PDB file of C-alpha atoms in Angstrom:
ATOM      1  CA  UNK A  17      89.110 152.280 105.917  1.00  0.00           C
ATOM      2  CA  UNK A  18      87.182 154.049 103.137  1.00  0.00           C
ATOM      3  CA  UNK A  19      86.303 152.896  99.671  1.00  0.00           C
ATOM      4  CA  UNK A  20      88.736 154.692  97.405  1.00  0.00           C
ATOM      5  CA  UNK A  21      87.328 156.630  94.486  1.00  0.00           C
ATOM      6  CA  UNK A  22      88.777 159.267  92.221  1.00  0.00           C
ATOM      7  CA  UNK A  23      86.844 161.983  94.064  1.00  0.00           C
ATOM      8  CA  UNK A  24      87.840 160.666  97.476  1.00  0.00           C
ATOM      9  CA  UNK A  25      91.541 160.702  96.577  1.00  0.00           C
ATOM     10  CA  UNK A  26      91.143 164.121  94.992  1.00  0.00           C
ATOM     11  CA  UNK A  27      89.846 165.535  98.296  1.00  0.00           C
ATOM     12  CA  UNK A  28      92.540 164.045 100.546  1.00  0.00           C
ATOM     13  CA  UNK A  29      94.296 166.991 102.260  1.00  0.00           C
ATOM     14  CA  UNK A  30      98.078 167.245 102.658  1.00  0.00           C
ATOM     15  CA  UNK A  31      99.583 166.971 106.127  1.00  0.00           C
ATOM     16  CA  UNK A  32     102.896 167.828 107.686  1.00  0.00           C
ATOM     17  CA  UNK A  33     104.073 164.285 106.999  1.00  0.00           C
ATOM     18  CA  UNK A  34     103.128 161.942 104.172  1.00  0.00           C
ATOM     19  CA  UNK A  35     100.487 159.342 104.901  1.00  0.00           C
ATOM     20  CA  UNK A  36      98.625 156.443 103.280  1.00  0.00           C
ATOM     21  CA  UNK A  37      94.931 155.769 102.823  1.00  0.00           C
ATOM     22  CA  UNK A  38      93.903 152.196 101.994  1.00  0.00           C
ATOM     23  CA  UNK A  39      90.921 150.873 100.097  1.00  0.00           C
ATOM     24  CA  UNK A  40      88.534 148.718 102.135  1.00  0.00           C
ATOM     25  CA  UNK A  41      87.452 146.734  99.045  1.00  0.00           C
ATOM     26  CA  UNK A  42      90.719 145.874  97.290  1.00  0.00           C
ATOM     27  CA  UNK A  43      93.080 145.048 100.135  1.00  0.00           C
ATOM     28  CA  UNK A  44      96.525 146.470  99.502  1.00  0.00           C
ATOM     29  CA  UNK A  45      95.403 149.230  97.120  1.00  0.00           C
ATOM     30  CA  UNK A  46      96.034 152.698  98.473  1.00  0.00           C
ATOM     31  CA  UNK A  47      96.909 156.316  97.919  1.00  0.00           C
ATOM     32  CA  UNK A  48     100.052 157.988  99.227  1.00  0.00           C
ATOM     33  CA  UNK A  49      99.633 161.682 100.062  1.00  0.00           C
ATOM     34  CA  UNK A  50     102.724 163.923 100.214  1.00  0.00           C
ATOM     35  CA  UNK A  51     103.129 167.150 102.220  1.00  0.00           C
ATOM     36  CA  UNK A  52     103.199 169.188  98.987  1.00  0.00           C
ATOM     37  CA  UNK A  53      99.754 167.848  98.031  1.00  0.00           C
ATOM     38  CA  UNK A  54     100.949 165.331  95.462  1.00  0.00           C
ATOM     39  CA  UNK A  55      99.341 161.889  95.472  1.00  0.00           C
ATOM     40  CA  UNK A  56     100.389 158.497  94.130  1.00  0.00           C
ATOM     41  CA  UNK A  57      98.554 155.206  93.865  1.00  0.00           C
ATOM     42  CA  UNK A  58     100.349 152.266  95.468  1.00  0.00           C
ATOM     43  CA  UNK A  59      99.923 148.530  95.956  1.00  0.00           C
ATOM     44  CA  UNK A  60     101.213 146.823  99.074  1.00  0.00           C
ATOM     45  CA  UNK A  61     101.252 143.303 100.462  1.00  0.00           C
ATOM     46  CA  UNK A  62     102.945 141.553 103.366  1.00  0.00           C
ATOM     47  CA  UNK A  63     104.752 138.523 101.974  1.00  0.00           C
ATOM     48  CA  UNK A  64     107.223 136.124 103.631  1.00  0.00           C
ATOM     49  CA  UNK A  65     107.918 138.459 106.531  1.00  0.00           C
ATOM     50  CA  UNK A  66     108.444 141.541 104.365  1.00  0.00           C
ATOM     51  CA  UNK A  67     106.295 144.380 103.136  1.00  0.00           C
ATOM     52  CA  UNK A  68     106.429 144.749  99.356  1.00  0.00           C
ATOM     53  CA  UNK A  69     105.176 148.112  98.113  1.00  0.00           C
ATOM     54  CA  UNK A  70     104.836 149.000  94.424  1.00  0.00           C
ATOM     55  CA  UNK A  71     104.370 152.494  93.036  1.00  0.00           C
ATOM     56  CA  UNK A  72     101.482 152.356  90.560  1.00  0.00           C
ATOM     57  CA  UNK A  73     101.138 155.867  89.160  1.00  0.00           C
ATOM     58  CA  UNK A  74     100.517 159.526  89.904  1.00  0.00           C
ATOM     59  CA  UNK A  75      97.016 160.692  90.705  1.00  0.00           C
ATOM     60  CA  UNK A  76      95.816 163.166  88.104  1.00  0.00           C
ATOM     61  CA  UNK A  77      97.967 161.573  85.422  1.00  0.00           C
ATOM     62  CA  UNK A  78      96.883 157.929  85.579  1.00  0.00           C
ATOM     63  CA  UNK A  79      93.115 157.321  85.458  1.00  0.00           C
ATOM     64  CA  UNK A  80      91.745 155.912  88.711  1.00  0.00           C
ATOM     65  CA  UNK A  81      90.342 152.718  87.133  1.00  0.00           C
ATOM     66  CA  UNK A  82      93.669 152.009  85.373  1.00  0.00           C
ATOM     67  CA  UNK A  83      95.508 152.496  88.667  1.00  0.00           C
ATOM     68  CA  UNK A  84      93.141 150.114  90.445  1.00  0.00           C
ATOM     69  CA  UNK A  85      93.518 147.473  87.711  1.00  0.00           C
ATOM     70  CA  UNK A  86      97.314 147.716  87.829  1.00  0.00           C
ATOM     71  CA  UNK A  87      97.260 147.516  91.609  1.00  0.00           C
ATOM     72  CA  UNK A  88      95.113 144.377  91.442  1.00  0.00           C
ATOM     73  CA  UNK A  89      97.641 142.773  89.095  1.00  0.00           C
ATOM     74  CA  UNK A  90     100.595 143.848  91.252  1.00  0.00           C
ATOM     75  CA  UNK A  91      98.954 142.414  94.373  1.00  0.00           C
ATOM     76  CA  UNK A  92      98.319 139.124  92.566  1.00  0.00           C
ATOM     77  CA  UNK A  93     101.943 139.025  91.400  1.00  0.00           C
ATOM     78  CA  UNK A  94     103.248 139.622  94.910  1.00  0.00           C
ATOM     79  CA  UNK A  95     100.903 136.984  96.277  1.00  0.00           C
ATOM     80  CA  UNK A  96     102.356 134.524  93.730  1.00  0.00           C
ATOM     81  CA  UNK A  97     105.848 135.205  95.031  1.00  0.00           C
ATOM     82  CA  UNK A  98     106.979 137.710  92.408  1.00  0.00           C
ATOM     83  CA  UNK A  99     108.448 141.101  93.211  1.00  0.00           C
ATOM     84  CA  UNK A 100     107.431 143.720  90.618  1.00  0.00           C
ATOM     85  CA  UNK A 101     110.020 146.167  91.970  1.00  0.00           C
ATOM     86  CA  UNK A 102     112.864 143.731  91.317  1.00  0.00           C
ATOM     87  CA  UNK A 103     111.484 142.952  87.869  1.00  0.00           C
ATOM     88  CA  UNK A 104     111.388 146.660  87.000  1.00  0.00           C
ATOM     89  CA  UNK A 105     114.942 147.082  88.230  1.00  0.00           C
ATOM     90  CA  UNK A 106     116.081 144.050  86.233  1.00  0.00           C
ATOM     91  CA  UNK A 107     114.466 145.497  83.114  1.00  0.00           C
ATOM     92  CA  UNK A 108     116.097 148.877  83.742  1.00  0.00           C
ATOM     93  CA  UNK A 109     119.521 147.240  84.023  1.00  0.00           C
ATOM     94  CA  UNK A 110     118.935 144.857  81.125  1.00  0.00           C
ATOM     95  CA  UNK A 111     121.202 145.276  78.086  1.00  0.00           C
ATOM     96  CA  UNK A 112     119.624 146.174  74.774  1.00  0.00           C
ATOM     97  CA  UNK A 113     119.406 143.885  71.762  1.00  0.00           C
ATOM     98  CA  UNK A 114     122.228 145.961  70.262  1.00  0.00           C
ATOM     99  CA  UNK A 115     124.477 145.207  73.236  1.00  0.00           C
ATOM    100  CA  UNK A 116     123.671 141.504  72.987  1.00  0.00           C
ATOM    101  CA  UNK A 117     124.464 141.636  69.264  1.00  0.00           C
ATOM    102  CA  UNK A 118     127.840 143.242  69.959  1.00  0.00           C
ATOM    103  CA  UNK A 119     128.770 140.496  72.400  1.00  0.00           C
ATOM    104  CA  UNK A 120     127.414 137.843  70.010  1.00  0.00           C
ATOM    105  CA  UNK A 121     129.565 139.107  67.123  1.00  0.00           C
ATOM    106  CA  UNK A 122     132.679 139.647  69.212  1.00  0.00           C
ATOM    107  CA  UNK A 123     132.691 136.660  71.567  1.00  0.00           C
ATOM    108  CA  UNK A 124     130.698 133.889  69.929  1.00  0.00           C
ATOM    109  CA  UNK A 125     130.789 134.200  66.144  1.00  0.00           C
ATOM    110  CA  UNK A 126     134.589 134.380  65.580  1.00  0.00           C
ATOM    111  CA  UNK A 127     135.166 131.254  67.697  1.00  0.00           C
ATOM    112  CA  UNK A 128     132.282 129.050  66.612  1.00  0.00           C
ATOM    113  CA  UNK A 129     131.429 129.971  63.006  1.00  0.00           C
ATOM    114  CA  UNK A 130     133.041 129.322  59.669  1.00  0.00           C
ATOM    115  CA  UNK A 131     134.094 132.433  57.714  1.00  0.00           C
ATOM    116  CA  UNK A 132     131.113 132.227  55.352  1.00  0.00           C
ATOM    117  CA  UNK A 133     128.696 131.781  58.248  1.00  0.00           C
ATOM    118  CA  UNK A 134     130.278 134.733  60.043  1.00  0.00           C
ATOM    119  CA  UNK A 135     129.648 136.928  57.000  1.00  0.00           C
ATOM    120  CA  UNK A 136     125.996 135.842  56.871  1.00  0.00           C
ATOM    121  CA  UNK A 137     125.502 136.397  60.611  1.00  0.00           C
ATOM    122  CA  UNK A 138     127.028 139.867  60.519  1.00  0.00           C
ATOM    123  CA  UNK A 139     124.892 140.791  57.516  1.00  0.00           C
ATOM    124  CA  UNK A 140     121.679 139.650  59.238  1.00  0.00           C
ATOM    125  CA  UNK A 141     122.547 141.489  62.446  1.00  0.00           C
ATOM    126  CA  UNK A 142     123.697 144.776  60.938  1.00  0.00           C
ATOM    127  CA  UNK A 143     121.257 144.979  58.041  1.00  0.00           C
ATOM    128  CA  UNK A 144     118.040 143.733  59.620  1.00  0.00           C
ATOM    129  CA  UNK A 145     118.118 142.999  63.363  1.00  0.00           C
ATOM    130  CA  UNK A 146     119.758 146.156  64.701  1.00  0.00           C
ATOM    131  CA  UNK A 147     117.700 148.699  62.727  1.00  0.00           C
ATOM    132  CA  UNK A 148     114.442 147.067  63.824  1.00  0.00           C
ATOM    133  CA  UNK A 149     115.176 145.836  67.352  1.00  0.00           C
ATOM    134  CA  UNK A 150     118.498 147.290  68.503  1.00  0.00           C
ATOM    135  CA  UNK A 151     117.160 149.812  71.025  1.00  0.00           C
ATOM    136  CA  UNK A 152     114.752 147.370  72.729  1.00  0.00           C
ATOM    137  CA  UNK A 153     115.729 146.123  76.178  1.00  0.00           C
ATOM    138  CA  UNK A 154     116.596 142.439  76.022  1.00  0.00           C
ATOM    139  CA  UNK A 155     114.186 141.517  78.806  1.00  0.00           C
ATOM    140  CA  UNK A 156     111.410 143.433  77.037  1.00  0.00           C
ATOM    141  CA  UNK A 157     111.860 141.851  73.611  1.00  0.00           C
ATOM    142  CA  UNK A 158     108.586 140.075  72.855  1.00  0.00           C
ATOM    143  CA  UNK A 159     107.421 137.590  70.235  1.00  0.00           C
ATOM    144  CA  UNK A 160     105.351 140.349  68.629  1.00  0.00           C
ATOM    145  CA  UNK A 161     108.544 142.351  67.998  1.00  0.00           C
ATOM    146  CA  UNK A 162     110.197 139.383  66.299  1.00  0.00           C
ATOM    147  CA  UNK A 163     107.075 138.525  64.311  1.00  0.00           C
ATOM    148  CA  UNK A 164     106.841 142.122  63.072  1.00  0.00           C
ATOM    149  CA  UNK A 165     110.442 142.034  61.831  1.00  0.00           C
ATOM    150  CA  UNK A 166     109.851 138.692  60.112  1.00  0.00           C
ATOM    151  CA  UNK A 167     106.630 139.978  58.527  1.00  0.00           C
ATOM    152  CA  UNK A 168     108.330 143.126  57.220  1.00  0.00           C
ATOM    153  CA  UNK A 169     110.778 140.868  55.345  1.00  0.00           C
ATOM    154  CA  UNK A 170     108.131 138.731  53.651  1.00  0.00           C
ATOM    155  CA  UNK A 171     109.244 139.946  50.210  1.00  0.00           C
ATOM    156  CA  UNK A 172     112.552 138.118  50.815  1.00  0.00           C
ATOM    157  CA  UNK A 173     111.461 134.922  52.587  1.00  0.00           C
ATOM    158  CA  UNK A 174     114.843 133.183  52.524  1.00  0.00           C
ATOM    159  CA  UNK A 175     116.623 136.121  54.139  1.00  0.00           C
ATOM    160  CA  UNK A 176     113.733 136.520  56.597  1.00  0.00           C
ATOM    161  CA  UNK A 177     114.148 132.909  57.725  1.00  0.00           C
ATOM    162  CA  UNK A 178     117.936 133.235  57.994  1.00  0.00           C
ATOM    163  CA  UNK A 179     117.559 136.401  60.050  1.00  0.00           C
ATOM    164  CA  UNK A 180     115.053 134.687  62.335  1.00  0.00           C
ATOM    165  CA  UNK A 181     117.546 131.852  62.837  1.00  0.00           C
ATOM    166  CA  UNK A 182     120.350 134.263  63.743  1.00  0.00           C
ATOM    167  CA  UNK A 183     118.141 136.116  66.204  1.00  0.00           C
ATOM    168  CA  UNK A 184     117.040 132.819  67.758  1.00  0.00           C
ATOM    169  CA  UNK A 185     120.686 131.848  68.238  1.00  0.00           C
ATOM    170  CA  UNK A 186     121.310 135.197  69.936  1.00  0.00           C
ATOM    171  CA  UNK A 187     118.350 134.679  72.262  1.00  0.00           C
ATOM    172  CA  UNK A 188     119.516 131.194  73.215  1.00  0.00           C
ATOM    173  CA  UNK A 189     122.903 132.627  74.095  1.00  0.00           C
ATOM    174  CA  UNK A 190     121.218 135.351  76.151  1.00  0.00           C
ATOM    175  CA  UNK A 191     119.707 132.577  78.260  1.00  0.00           C
ATOM    176  CA  UNK A 192     123.095 130.832  78.565  1.00  0.00           C
ATOM    177  CA  UNK A 193     124.637 134.140  79.653  1.00  0.00           C
ATOM    178  CA  UNK A 194     121.866 134.641  82.262  1.00  0.00           C
ATOM    179  CA  UNK A 195     120.516 137.733  80.511  1.00  0.00           C
ATOM    180  CA  UNK A 196     117.032 136.230  80.101  1.00  0.00           C
ATOM    181  CA  UNK A 197     115.135 133.428  81.870  1.00  0.00           C
ATOM    182  CA  UNK A 198     115.483 129.895  80.519  1.00  0.00           C
ATOM    183  CA  UNK A 199     113.132 128.923  77.690  1.00  0.00           C
ATOM    184  CA  UNK A 200     112.091 132.530  77.065  1.00  0.00           C
ATOM    185  CA  UNK A 201     113.308 132.739  73.459  1.00  0.00           C
ATOM    186  CA  UNK A 202     111.118 135.346  71.739  1.00  0.00           C
ATOM    187  CA  UNK A 203     111.569 133.581  68.404  1.00  0.00           C
ATOM    188  CA  UNK A 204     109.638 130.493  69.517  1.00  0.00           C
ATOM    189  CA  UNK A 205     106.486 129.855  67.463  1.00  0.00           C
ATOM    190  CA  UNK A 206     107.288 132.485  64.837  1.00  0.00           C
ATOM    191  CA  UNK A 207     106.645 130.405  61.730  1.00  0.00           C
ATOM    192  CA  UNK A 208     109.191 130.481  58.945  1.00  0.00           C
ATOM    193  CA  UNK A 209     108.175 131.180  55.374  1.00  0.00           C
ATOM    194  CA  UNK A 210     108.026 128.353  52.887  1.00  0.00           C
ATOM    195  CA  UNK A 211     111.076 128.474  50.637  1.00  0.00           C
ATOM    196  CA  UNK A 212     111.198 127.254  47.053  1.00  0.00           C
ATOM    197  CA  UNK A 213     114.468 126.356  45.411  1.00  0.00           C
ATOM    198  CA  UNK A 214     115.264 127.878  42.035  1.00  0.00           C
ATOM    199  CA  UNK A 215     117.670 126.480  39.478  1.00  0.00           C
ATOM    200  CA  UNK A 216     118.706 128.554  36.499  1.00  0.00           C
ATOM    201  CA  UNK A 217     121.397 128.096  33.874  1.00  0.00           C
ATOM    202  CA  UNK A 218     123.343 130.856  32.208  1.00  0.00           C
ATOM    203  CA  UNK A 219     122.321 131.649  28.650  1.00  0.00           C
ATOM    204  CA  UNK A 220     124.830 131.575  25.825  1.00  0.00           C
ATOM    205  CA  UNK A 221     124.989 135.367  25.846  1.00  0.00           C
ATOM    206  CA  UNK A 222     125.602 135.411  29.600  1.00  0.00           C
ATOM    207  CA  UNK A 223     128.356 132.810  29.286  1.00  0.00           C
ATOM    208  CA  UNK A 224     130.051 134.912  26.588  1.00  0.00           C
ATOM    209  CA  UNK A 225     129.904 138.039  28.725  1.00  0.00           C
ATOM    210  CA  UNK A 226     131.205 136.157  31.769  1.00  0.00           C
ATOM    211  CA  UNK A 227     134.066 134.665  29.759  1.00  0.00           C
ATOM    212  CA  UNK A 228     135.065 138.093  28.510  1.00  0.00           C
ATOM    213  CA  UNK A 229     134.967 139.516  32.043  1.00  0.00           C
ATOM    214  CA  UNK A 230     137.143 136.672  33.350  1.00  0.00           C
ATOM    215  CA  UNK A 231     139.701 137.206  30.556  1.00  0.00           C
ATOM    216  CA  UNK A 232     139.936 140.897  31.446  1.00  0.00           C
ATOM    217  CA  UNK A 233     140.300 140.185  35.159  1.00  0.00           C
ATOM    218  CA  UNK A 234     142.781 137.295  34.908  1.00  0.00           C
ATOM    219  CA  UNK A 235     145.984 139.408  34.976  1.00  0.00           C
ATOM    220  CA  UNK A 236     144.863 140.995  38.263  1.00  0.00           C
ATOM    221  CA  UNK A 237     143.320 138.024  40.104  1.00  0.00           C
ATOM    222  CA  UNK A 238     144.383 134.752  38.429  1.00  0.00           C
ATOM    223  CA  UNK A 239     143.397 132.550  41.386  1.00  0.00           C
ATOM    224  CA  UNK A 240     139.871 133.977  41.567  1.00  0.00           C
ATOM    225  CA  UNK A 241     139.419 133.629  37.791  1.00  0.00           C
ATOM    226  CA  UNK A 242     140.605 130.024  37.948  1.00  0.00           C
ATOM    227  CA  UNK A 243     138.102 129.320  40.709  1.00  0.00           C
ATOM    228  CA  UNK A 244     135.254 130.745  38.617  1.00  0.00           C
ATOM    229  CA  UNK A 245     136.262 128.662  35.613  1.00  0.00           C
ATOM    230  CA  UNK A 246     136.393 125.510  37.722  1.00  0.00           C
ATOM    231  CA  UNK A 247     132.900 126.289  38.985  1.00  0.00           C
ATOM    232  CA  UNK A 248     131.695 126.618  35.399  1.00  0.00           C
ATOM    233  CA  UNK A 249     133.431 123.493  34.114  1.00  0.00           C
ATOM    234  CA  UNK A 250     132.686 121.163  37.039  1.00  0.00           C
ATOM    235  CA  UNK A 251     129.409 122.344  38.580  1.00  0.00           C
ATOM    236  CA  UNK A 252     130.993 121.854  42.003  1.00  0.00           C
ATOM    237  CA  UNK A 253     129.936 123.889  45.028  1.00  0.00           C
ATOM    238  CA  UNK A 254     131.795 127.067  45.847  1.00  0.00           C
ATOM    239  CA  UNK A 255     133.094 125.694  49.149  1.00  0.00           C
ATOM    240  CA  UNK A 256     134.471 122.629  47.339  1.00  0.00           C
ATOM    241  CA  UNK A 257     136.430 124.771  44.889  1.00  0.00           C
ATOM    242  CA  UNK A 258     137.679 127.109  47.602  1.00  0.00           C
ATOM    243  CA  UNK A 259     139.110 124.222  49.640  1.00  0.00           C
ATOM    244  CA  UNK A 260     140.585 122.166  46.773  1.00  0.00           C
ATOM    245  CA  UNK A 261     144.166 120.935  47.231  1.00  0.00           C
ATOM    246  CA  UNK A 262     146.575 119.871  44.446  1.00  0.00           C
ATOM    247  CA  UNK A 263     146.657 116.295  45.655  1.00  0.00           C
TER     248      UNK A 263
END
C-alpha cells in the first residue's frame, strides 16, 4: 500500500469499476476512486465482525490534511465502539429546538404549570428562545449556543435567568423523551447573572394618577379595579388577591 498524499490521490486514474487505495501509514484512511474520475476520502475499520466505512469528504474540495485529520478521528471513534454514520443519521433525523418547544408548550406546560407560569414560559420561548435557537437541531445544540443567548440578554439579567431556566427544563424533557442522551443538558454550567431586588413606592402624584385611572375604568371592569385597590390598601401579593374568597 502507498503513502497517500494530495498529489498521489490527484494522479489516481479512473477504472471501469470504482476502487479503493489505502494509506500504509494511517491504517483505515483511504481514497475511493469512481469511474467518472471523482474521488472521495474515506475511513474504514473492521469492528465487532462488521466493516464500518465513513465518508470523509470530496477530493479537491476538502484539503488533504483536513481529510486525514477527520479520518484519524473517525477511526478512533469506531475503535471506541461509536458509529459515526449512525450519529450523522441521528442528527439528520433529530427535531429542531422549535419542534421541541412546540411539544413542550402543547404537551407539558398546560398540564404541569400554573396559568401565570404558563404565560412566563410561553413568553420566554416565543420572545427569546425560538428567534435565537429555533432552527438548530436538538442533538446539535451546544453549551456555546446557550451561553451566547444568555450573554445577549445581559442587559435584562432577570429575564435572561428565567429564559435559561425554561430552556433547561426543555432540555431535561428532551432527555426524558429520548431525544437527547441522558445528562447532556446544554444549559449545564452556564452561570446565571446576579440579581438584585428593587423596592419602590409610588409617589403621591403617581397614586393620584392611578386613582383617577381606576375611577374611570371601574364601570367597565369593577372586579379588576377592586383587585387593584386591595393591592394598594393591603400590600398583599397579586396571587393572594386573585385567589381571595369571601369567607
